[in-house]
GROMACS .gro file of N, CA and C in nm:
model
  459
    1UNK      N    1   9.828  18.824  11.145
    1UNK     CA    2   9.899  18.940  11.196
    1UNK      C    3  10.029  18.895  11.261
    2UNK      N    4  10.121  18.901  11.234
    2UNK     CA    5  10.292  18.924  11.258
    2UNK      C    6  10.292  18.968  11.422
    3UNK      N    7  10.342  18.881  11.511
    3UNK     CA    8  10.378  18.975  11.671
    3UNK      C    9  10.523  18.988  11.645
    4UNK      N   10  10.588  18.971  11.578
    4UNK     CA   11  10.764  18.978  11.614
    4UNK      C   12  10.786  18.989  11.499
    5UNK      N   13  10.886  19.082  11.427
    5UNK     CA   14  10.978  19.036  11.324
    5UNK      C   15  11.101  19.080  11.386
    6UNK      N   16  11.215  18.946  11.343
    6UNK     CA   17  11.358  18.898  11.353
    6UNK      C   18  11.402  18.925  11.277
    7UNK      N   19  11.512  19.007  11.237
    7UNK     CA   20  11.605  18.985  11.106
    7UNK      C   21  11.765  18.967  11.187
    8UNK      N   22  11.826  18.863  11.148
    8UNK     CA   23  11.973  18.820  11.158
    8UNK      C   24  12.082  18.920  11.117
    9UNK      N   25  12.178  18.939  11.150
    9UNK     CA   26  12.267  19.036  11.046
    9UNK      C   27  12.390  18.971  10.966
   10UNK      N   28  12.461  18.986  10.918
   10UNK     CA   29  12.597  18.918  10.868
   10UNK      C   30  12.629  18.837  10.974
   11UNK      N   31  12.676  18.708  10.956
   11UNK     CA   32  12.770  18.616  11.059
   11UNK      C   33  12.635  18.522  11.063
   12UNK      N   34  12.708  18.415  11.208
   12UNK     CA   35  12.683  18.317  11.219
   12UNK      C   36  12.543  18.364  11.317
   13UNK      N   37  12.456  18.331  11.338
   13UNK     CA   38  12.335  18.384  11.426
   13UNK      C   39  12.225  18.285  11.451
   14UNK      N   40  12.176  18.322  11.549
   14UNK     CA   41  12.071  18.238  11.609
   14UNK      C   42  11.940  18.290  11.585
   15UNK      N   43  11.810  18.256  11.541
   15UNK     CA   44  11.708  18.332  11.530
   15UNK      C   45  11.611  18.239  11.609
   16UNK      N   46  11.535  18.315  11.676
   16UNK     CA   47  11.421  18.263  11.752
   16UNK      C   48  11.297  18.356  11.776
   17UNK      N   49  11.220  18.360  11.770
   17UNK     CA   50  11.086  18.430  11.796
   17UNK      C   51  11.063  18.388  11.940
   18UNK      N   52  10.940  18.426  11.953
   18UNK     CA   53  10.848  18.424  12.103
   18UNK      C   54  10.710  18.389  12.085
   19UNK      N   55  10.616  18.379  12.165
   19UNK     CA   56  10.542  18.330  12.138
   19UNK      C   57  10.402  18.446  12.050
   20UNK      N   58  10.312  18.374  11.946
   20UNK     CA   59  10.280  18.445  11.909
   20UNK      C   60  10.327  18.427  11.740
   21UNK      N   61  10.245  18.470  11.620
   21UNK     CA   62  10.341  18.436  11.485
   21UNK      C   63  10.431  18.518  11.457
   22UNK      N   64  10.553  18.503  11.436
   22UNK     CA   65  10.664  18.612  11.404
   22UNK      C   66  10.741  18.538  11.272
   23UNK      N   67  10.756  18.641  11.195
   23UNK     CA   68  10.885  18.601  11.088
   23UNK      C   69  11.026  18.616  11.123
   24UNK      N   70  11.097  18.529  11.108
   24UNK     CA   71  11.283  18.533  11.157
   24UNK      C   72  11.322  18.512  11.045
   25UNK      N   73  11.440  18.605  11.009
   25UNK     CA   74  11.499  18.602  10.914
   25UNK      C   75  11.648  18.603  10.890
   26UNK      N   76  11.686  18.538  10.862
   26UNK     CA   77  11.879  18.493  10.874
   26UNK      C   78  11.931  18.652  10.801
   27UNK      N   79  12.089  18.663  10.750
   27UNK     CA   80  12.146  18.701  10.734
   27UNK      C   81  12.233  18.663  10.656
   28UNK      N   82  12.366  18.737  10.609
   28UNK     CA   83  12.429  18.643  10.541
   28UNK      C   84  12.539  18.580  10.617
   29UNK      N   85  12.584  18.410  10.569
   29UNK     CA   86  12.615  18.327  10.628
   29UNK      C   87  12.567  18.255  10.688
   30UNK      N   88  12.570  18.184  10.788
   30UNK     CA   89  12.484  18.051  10.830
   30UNK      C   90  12.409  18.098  10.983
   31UNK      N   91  12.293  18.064  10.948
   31UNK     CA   92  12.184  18.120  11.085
   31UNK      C   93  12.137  17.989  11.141
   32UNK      N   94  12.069  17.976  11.270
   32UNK     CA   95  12.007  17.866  11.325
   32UNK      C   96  11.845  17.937  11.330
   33UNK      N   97  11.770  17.844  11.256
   33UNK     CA   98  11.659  17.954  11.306
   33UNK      C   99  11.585  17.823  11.397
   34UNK      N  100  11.493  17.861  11.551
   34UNK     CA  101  11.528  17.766  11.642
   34UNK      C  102  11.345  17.759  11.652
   35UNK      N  103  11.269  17.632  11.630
   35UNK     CA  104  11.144  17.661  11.625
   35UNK      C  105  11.118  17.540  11.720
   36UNK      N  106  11.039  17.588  11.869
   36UNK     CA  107  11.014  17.525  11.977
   36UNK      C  108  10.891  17.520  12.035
   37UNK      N  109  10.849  17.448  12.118
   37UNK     CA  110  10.706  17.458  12.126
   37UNK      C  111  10.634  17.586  12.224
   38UNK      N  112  10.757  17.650  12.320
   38UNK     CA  113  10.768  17.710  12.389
   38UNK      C  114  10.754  17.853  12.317
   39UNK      N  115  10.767  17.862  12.165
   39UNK     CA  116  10.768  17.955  12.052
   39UNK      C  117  10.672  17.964  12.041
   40UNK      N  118  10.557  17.856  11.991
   40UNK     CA  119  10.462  17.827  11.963
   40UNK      C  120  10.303  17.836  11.973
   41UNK      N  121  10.224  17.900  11.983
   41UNK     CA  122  10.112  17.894  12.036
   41UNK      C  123   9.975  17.904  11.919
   42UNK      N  124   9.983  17.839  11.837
   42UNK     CA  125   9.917  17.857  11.720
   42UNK      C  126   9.805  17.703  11.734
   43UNK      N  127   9.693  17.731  11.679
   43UNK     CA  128   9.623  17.576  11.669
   43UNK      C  129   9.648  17.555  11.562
   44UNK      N  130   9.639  17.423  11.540
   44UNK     CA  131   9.639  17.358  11.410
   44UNK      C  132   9.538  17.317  11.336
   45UNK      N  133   9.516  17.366  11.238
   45UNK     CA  134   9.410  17.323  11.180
   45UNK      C  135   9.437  17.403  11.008
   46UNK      N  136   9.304  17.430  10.953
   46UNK     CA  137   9.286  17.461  10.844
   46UNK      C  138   9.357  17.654  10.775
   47UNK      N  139   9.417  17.713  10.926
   47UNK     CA  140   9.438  17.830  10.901
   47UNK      C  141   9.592  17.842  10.961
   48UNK      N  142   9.670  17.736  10.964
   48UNK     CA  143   9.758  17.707  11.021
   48UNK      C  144   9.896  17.787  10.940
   49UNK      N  145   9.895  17.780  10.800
   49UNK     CA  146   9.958  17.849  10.705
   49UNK      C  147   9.995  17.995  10.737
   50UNK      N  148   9.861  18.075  10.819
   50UNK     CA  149   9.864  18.184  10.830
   50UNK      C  150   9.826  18.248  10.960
   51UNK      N  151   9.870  18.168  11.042
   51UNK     CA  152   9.879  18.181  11.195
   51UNK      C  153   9.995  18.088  11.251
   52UNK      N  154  10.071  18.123  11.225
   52UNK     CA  155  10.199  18.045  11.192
   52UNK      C  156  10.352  18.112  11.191
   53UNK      N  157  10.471  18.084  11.239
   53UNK     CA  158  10.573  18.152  11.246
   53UNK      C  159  10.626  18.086  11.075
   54UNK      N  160  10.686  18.215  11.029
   54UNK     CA  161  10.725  18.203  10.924
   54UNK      C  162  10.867  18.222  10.934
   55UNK      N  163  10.995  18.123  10.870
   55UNK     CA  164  11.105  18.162  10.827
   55UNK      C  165  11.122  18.200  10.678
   56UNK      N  166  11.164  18.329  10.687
   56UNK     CA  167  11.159  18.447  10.543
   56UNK      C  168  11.279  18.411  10.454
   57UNK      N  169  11.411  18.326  10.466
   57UNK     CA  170  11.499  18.318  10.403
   57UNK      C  171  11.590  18.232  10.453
   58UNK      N  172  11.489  18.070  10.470
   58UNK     CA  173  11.611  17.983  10.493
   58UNK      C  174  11.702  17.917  10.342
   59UNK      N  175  11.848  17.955  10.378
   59UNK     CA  176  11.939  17.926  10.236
   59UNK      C  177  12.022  17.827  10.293
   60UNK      N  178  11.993  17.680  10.227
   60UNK     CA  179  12.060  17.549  10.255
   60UNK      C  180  12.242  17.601  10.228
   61UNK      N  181  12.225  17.690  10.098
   61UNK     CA  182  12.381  17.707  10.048
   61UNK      C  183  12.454  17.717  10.151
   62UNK      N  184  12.386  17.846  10.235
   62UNK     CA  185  12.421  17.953  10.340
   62UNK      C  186  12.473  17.843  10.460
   63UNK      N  187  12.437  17.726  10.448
   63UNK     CA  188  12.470  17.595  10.570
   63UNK      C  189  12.379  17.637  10.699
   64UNK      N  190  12.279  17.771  10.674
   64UNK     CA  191  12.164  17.749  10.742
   64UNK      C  192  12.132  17.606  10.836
   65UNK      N  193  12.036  17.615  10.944
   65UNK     CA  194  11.971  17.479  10.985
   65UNK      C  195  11.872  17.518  11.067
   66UNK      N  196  11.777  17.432  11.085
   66UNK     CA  197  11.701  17.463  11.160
   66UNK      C  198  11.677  17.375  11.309
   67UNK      N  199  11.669  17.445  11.391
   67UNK     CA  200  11.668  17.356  11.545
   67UNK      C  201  11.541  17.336  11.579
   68UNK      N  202  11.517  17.194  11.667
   68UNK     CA  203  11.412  17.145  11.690
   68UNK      C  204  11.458  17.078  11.824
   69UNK      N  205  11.352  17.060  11.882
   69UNK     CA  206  11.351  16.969  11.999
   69UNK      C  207  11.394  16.774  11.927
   70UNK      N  208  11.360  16.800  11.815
   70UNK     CA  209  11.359  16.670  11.736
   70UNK      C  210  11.486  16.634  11.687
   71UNK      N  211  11.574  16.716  11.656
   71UNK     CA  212  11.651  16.695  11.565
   71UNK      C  213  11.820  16.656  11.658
   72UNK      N  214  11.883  16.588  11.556
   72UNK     CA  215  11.906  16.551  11.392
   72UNK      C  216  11.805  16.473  11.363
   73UNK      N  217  11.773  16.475  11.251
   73UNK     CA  218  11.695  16.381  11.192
   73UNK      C  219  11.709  16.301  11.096
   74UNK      N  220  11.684  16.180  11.073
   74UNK     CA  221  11.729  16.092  10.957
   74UNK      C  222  11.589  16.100  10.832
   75UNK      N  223  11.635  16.075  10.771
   75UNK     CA  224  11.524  16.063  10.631
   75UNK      C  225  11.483  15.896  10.654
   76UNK      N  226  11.377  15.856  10.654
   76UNK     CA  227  11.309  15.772  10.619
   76UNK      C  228  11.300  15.687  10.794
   77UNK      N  229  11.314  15.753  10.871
   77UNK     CA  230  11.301  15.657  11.036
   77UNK      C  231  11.231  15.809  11.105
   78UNK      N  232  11.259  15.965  11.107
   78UNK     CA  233  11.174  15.999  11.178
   78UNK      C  234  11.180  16.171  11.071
   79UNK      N  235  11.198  16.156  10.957
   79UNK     CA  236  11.187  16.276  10.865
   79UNK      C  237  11.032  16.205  10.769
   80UNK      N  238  10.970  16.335  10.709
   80UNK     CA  239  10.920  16.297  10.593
   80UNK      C  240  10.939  16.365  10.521
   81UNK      N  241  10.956  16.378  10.394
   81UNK     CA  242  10.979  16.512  10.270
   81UNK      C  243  10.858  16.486  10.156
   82UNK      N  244  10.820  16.500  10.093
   82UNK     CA  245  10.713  16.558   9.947
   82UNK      C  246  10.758  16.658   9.908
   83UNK      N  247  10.765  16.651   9.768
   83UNK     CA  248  10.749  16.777   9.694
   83UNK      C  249  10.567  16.843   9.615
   84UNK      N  250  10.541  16.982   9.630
   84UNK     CA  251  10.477  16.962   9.565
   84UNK      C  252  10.274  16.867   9.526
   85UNK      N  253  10.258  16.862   9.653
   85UNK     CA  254  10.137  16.714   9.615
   85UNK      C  255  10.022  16.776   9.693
   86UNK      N  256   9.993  16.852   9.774
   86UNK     CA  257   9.894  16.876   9.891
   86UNK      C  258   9.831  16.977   9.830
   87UNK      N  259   9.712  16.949   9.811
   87UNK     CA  260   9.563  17.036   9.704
   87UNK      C  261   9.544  17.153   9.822
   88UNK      N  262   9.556  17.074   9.949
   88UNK     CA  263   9.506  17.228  10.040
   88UNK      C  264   9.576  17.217  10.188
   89UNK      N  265   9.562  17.293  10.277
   89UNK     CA  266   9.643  17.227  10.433
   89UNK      C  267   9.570  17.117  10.511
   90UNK      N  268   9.477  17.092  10.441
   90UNK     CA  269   9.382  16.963  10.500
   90UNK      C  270   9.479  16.858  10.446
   91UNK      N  271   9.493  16.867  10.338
   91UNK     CA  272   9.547  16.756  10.281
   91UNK      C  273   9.709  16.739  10.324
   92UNK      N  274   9.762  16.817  10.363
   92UNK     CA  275   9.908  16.841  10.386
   92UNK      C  276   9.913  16.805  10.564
   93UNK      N  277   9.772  16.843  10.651
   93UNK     CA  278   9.771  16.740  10.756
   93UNK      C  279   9.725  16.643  10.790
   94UNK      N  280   9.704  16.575  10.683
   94UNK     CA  281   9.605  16.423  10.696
   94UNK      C  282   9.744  16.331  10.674
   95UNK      N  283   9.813  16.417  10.583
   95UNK     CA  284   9.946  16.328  10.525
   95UNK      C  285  10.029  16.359  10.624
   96UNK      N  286  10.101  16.441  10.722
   96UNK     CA  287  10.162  16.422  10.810
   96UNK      C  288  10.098  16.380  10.921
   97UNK      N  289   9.965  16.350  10.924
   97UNK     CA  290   9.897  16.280  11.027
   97UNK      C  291   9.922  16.109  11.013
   98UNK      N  292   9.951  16.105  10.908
   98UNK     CA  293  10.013  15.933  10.869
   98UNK      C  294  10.141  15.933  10.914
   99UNK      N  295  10.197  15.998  10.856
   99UNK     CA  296  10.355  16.024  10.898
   99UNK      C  297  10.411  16.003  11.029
  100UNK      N  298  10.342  16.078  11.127
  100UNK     CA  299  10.338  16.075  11.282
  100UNK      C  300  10.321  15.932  11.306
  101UNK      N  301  10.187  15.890  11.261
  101UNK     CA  302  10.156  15.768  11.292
  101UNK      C  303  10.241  15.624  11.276
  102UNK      N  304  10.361  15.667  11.204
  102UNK     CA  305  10.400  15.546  11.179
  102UNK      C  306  10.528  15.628  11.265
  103UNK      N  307  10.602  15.689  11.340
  103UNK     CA  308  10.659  15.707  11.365
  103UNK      C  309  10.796  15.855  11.346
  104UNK      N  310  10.750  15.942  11.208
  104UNK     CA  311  10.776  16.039  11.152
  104UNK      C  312  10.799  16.152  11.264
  105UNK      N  313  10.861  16.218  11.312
  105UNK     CA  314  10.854  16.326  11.417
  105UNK      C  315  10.814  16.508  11.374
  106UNK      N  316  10.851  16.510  11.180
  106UNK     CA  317  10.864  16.619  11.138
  106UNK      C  318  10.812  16.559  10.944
  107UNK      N  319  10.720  16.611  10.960
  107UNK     CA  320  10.684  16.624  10.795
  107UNK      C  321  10.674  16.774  10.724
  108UNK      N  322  10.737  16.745  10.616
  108UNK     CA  323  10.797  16.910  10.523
  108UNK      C  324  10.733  16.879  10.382
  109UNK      N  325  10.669  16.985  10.332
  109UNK     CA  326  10.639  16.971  10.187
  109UNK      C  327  10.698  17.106  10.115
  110UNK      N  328  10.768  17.067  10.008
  110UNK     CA  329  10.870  17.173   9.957
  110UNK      C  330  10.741  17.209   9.839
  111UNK      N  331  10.770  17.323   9.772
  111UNK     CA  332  10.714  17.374   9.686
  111UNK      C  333  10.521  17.381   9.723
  112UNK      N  334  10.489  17.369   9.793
  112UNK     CA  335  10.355  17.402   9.859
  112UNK      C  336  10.275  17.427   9.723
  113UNK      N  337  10.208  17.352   9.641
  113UNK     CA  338  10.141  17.419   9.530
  113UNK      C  339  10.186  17.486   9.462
  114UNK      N  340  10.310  17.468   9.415
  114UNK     CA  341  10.377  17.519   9.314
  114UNK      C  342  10.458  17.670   9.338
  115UNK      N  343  10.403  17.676   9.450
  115UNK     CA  344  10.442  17.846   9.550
  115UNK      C  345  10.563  17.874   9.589
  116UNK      N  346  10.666  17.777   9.589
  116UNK     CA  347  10.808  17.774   9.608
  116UNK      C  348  10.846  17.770   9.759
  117UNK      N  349  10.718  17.758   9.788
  117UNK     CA  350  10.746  17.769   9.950
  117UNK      C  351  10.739  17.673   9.979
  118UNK      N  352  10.791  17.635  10.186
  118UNK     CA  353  10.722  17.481  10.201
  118UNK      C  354  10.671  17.485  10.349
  119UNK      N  355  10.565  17.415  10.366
  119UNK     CA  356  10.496  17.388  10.504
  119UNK      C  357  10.567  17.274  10.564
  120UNK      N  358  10.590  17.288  10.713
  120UNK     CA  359  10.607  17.175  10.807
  120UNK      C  360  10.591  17.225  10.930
  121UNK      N  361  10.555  17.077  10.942
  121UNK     CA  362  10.483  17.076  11.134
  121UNK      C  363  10.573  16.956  11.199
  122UNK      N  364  10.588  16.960  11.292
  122UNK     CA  365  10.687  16.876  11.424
  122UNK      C  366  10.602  16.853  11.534
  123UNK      N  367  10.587  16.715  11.499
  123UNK     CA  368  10.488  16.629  11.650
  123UNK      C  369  10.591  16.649  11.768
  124UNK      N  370  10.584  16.811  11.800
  124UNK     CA  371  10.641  16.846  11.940
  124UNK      C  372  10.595  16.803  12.065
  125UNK      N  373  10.505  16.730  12.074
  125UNK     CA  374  10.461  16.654  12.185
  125UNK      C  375  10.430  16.548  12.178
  126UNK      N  376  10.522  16.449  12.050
  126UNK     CA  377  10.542  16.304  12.031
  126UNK      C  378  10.388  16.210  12.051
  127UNK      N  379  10.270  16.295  12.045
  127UNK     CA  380  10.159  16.170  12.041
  127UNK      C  381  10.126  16.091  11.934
  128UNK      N  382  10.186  16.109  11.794
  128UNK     CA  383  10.193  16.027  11.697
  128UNK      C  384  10.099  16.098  11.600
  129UNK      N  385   9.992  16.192  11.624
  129UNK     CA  386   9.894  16.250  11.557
  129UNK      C  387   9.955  16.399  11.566
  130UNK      N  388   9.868  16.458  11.441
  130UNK     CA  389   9.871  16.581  11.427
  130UNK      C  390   9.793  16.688  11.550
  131UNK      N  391   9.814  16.748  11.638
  131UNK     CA  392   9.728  16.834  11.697
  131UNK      C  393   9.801  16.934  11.765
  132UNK      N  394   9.705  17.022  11.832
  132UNK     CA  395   9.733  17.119  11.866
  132UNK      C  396   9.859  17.155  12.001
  133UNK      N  397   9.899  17.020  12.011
  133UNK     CA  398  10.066  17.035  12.065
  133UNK      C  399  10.192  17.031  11.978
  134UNK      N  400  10.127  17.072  11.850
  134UNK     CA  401  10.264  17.016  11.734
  134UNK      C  402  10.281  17.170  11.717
  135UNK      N  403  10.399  17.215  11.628
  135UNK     CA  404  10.414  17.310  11.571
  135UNK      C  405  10.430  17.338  11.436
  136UNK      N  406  10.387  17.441  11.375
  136UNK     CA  407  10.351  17.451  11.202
  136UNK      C  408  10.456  17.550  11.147
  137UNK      N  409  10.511  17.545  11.120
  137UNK     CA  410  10.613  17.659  11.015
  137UNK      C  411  10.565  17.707  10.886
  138UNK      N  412  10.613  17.817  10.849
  138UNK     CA  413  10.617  17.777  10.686
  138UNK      C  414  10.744  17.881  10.681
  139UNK      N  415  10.793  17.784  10.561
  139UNK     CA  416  10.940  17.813  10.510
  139UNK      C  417  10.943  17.885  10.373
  140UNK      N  418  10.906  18.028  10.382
  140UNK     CA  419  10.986  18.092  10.231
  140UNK      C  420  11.095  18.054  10.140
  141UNK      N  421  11.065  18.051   9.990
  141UNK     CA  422  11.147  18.000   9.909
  141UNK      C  423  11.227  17.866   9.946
  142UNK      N  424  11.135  17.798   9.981
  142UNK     CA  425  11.215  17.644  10.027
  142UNK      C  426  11.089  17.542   9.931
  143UNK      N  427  11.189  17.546   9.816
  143UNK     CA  428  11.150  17.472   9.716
  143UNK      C  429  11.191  17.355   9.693
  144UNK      N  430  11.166  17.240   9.586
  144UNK     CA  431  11.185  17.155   9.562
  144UNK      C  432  11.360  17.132   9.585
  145UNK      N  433  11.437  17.023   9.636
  145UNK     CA  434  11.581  17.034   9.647
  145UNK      C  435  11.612  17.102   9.749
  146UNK      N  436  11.575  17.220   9.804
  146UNK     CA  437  11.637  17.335   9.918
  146UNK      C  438  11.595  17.279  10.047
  147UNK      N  439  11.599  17.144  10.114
  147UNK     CA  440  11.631  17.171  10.246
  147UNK      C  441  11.593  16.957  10.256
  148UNK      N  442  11.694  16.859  10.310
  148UNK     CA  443  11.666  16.808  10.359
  148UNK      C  444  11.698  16.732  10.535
  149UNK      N  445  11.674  16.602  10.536
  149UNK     CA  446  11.693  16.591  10.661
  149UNK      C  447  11.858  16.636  10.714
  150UNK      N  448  11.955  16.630  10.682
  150UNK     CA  449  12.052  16.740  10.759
  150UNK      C  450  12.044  16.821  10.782
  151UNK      N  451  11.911  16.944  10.720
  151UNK     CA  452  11.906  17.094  10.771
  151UNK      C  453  11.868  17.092  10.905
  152UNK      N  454  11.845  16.975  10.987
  152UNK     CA  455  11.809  17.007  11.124
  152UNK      C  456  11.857  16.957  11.228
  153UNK      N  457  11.888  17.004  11.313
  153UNK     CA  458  11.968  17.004  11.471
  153UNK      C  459  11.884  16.983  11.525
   0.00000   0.00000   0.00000
């Protein structure tokens, strides 16, 4: 169940929810959509997909980005990316549960099962593991190619 929906309008804009799952949705031109732990209040686990703040239309074209307590982020020192590979969200947090572990701050999987969508979670409370101080997104139409480590502030 949805507590907030955001929609952005034309121009440059900031999107943020509250706590609780809400969808934010940009506009046209470049939006920040801002996902914090303070946003956040979801557990993590196996239903995380769908208790979860959703961004409805992040567009890399658009120079979109997304803000984090984490970010900028570099690819390969504290980003992870996959396309495509995770059979279920067990499997999509066992693999950013490695990720963390070696030092990863934010793992993203583009195309989620072929769904065009993509899941990611941010070890927002830096313990190296996946749990219920991290935060879970899922990103509409953020497919294979559409978003890497520069999309985030």
């Amino acid at each position: 169940e949805v507590d907030l929906e955001i929609w952005a309008g034309a121009g440059t804009d900031r999107v943020e929810g509250g706590l609780g799952v809400d969808d934010l949705g940009g506009g046209a031109d470049d939006d920040t959509f801002v996902l914090r732990a303070a946003n956040a209040d979801a557990e993590i686990g196996v239903n995380a997909p769908t208790t979860s703040d959703v961004v409805l239309n992040f567009e890399q074209s658009e120079m979109d980005v997304i803000e984090t307590s984490k970010g900028p982020l570099t690819a390969g020192s504290d980003y992870a990316q996959r396309d495509n590979t995770s059979t279920d969200v067990v499997d999509f947090l066992a693999w950013a549960d490695d990720r963390f572990g070696v030092g990863r701050e934010v793992a993203l999987e583009t195309d989620v099962q072929g769904s065009g969508d993509a899941w990611m979670i941010i070890d927002e409370n830096s313990s190296g593991a996946v749990d219920d101080g991290d935060i879970f997104a899922v990103l509409i139409g953020v497919g294979t190619g559409a978003i890497n480590d520069g999309d985030f502030v």
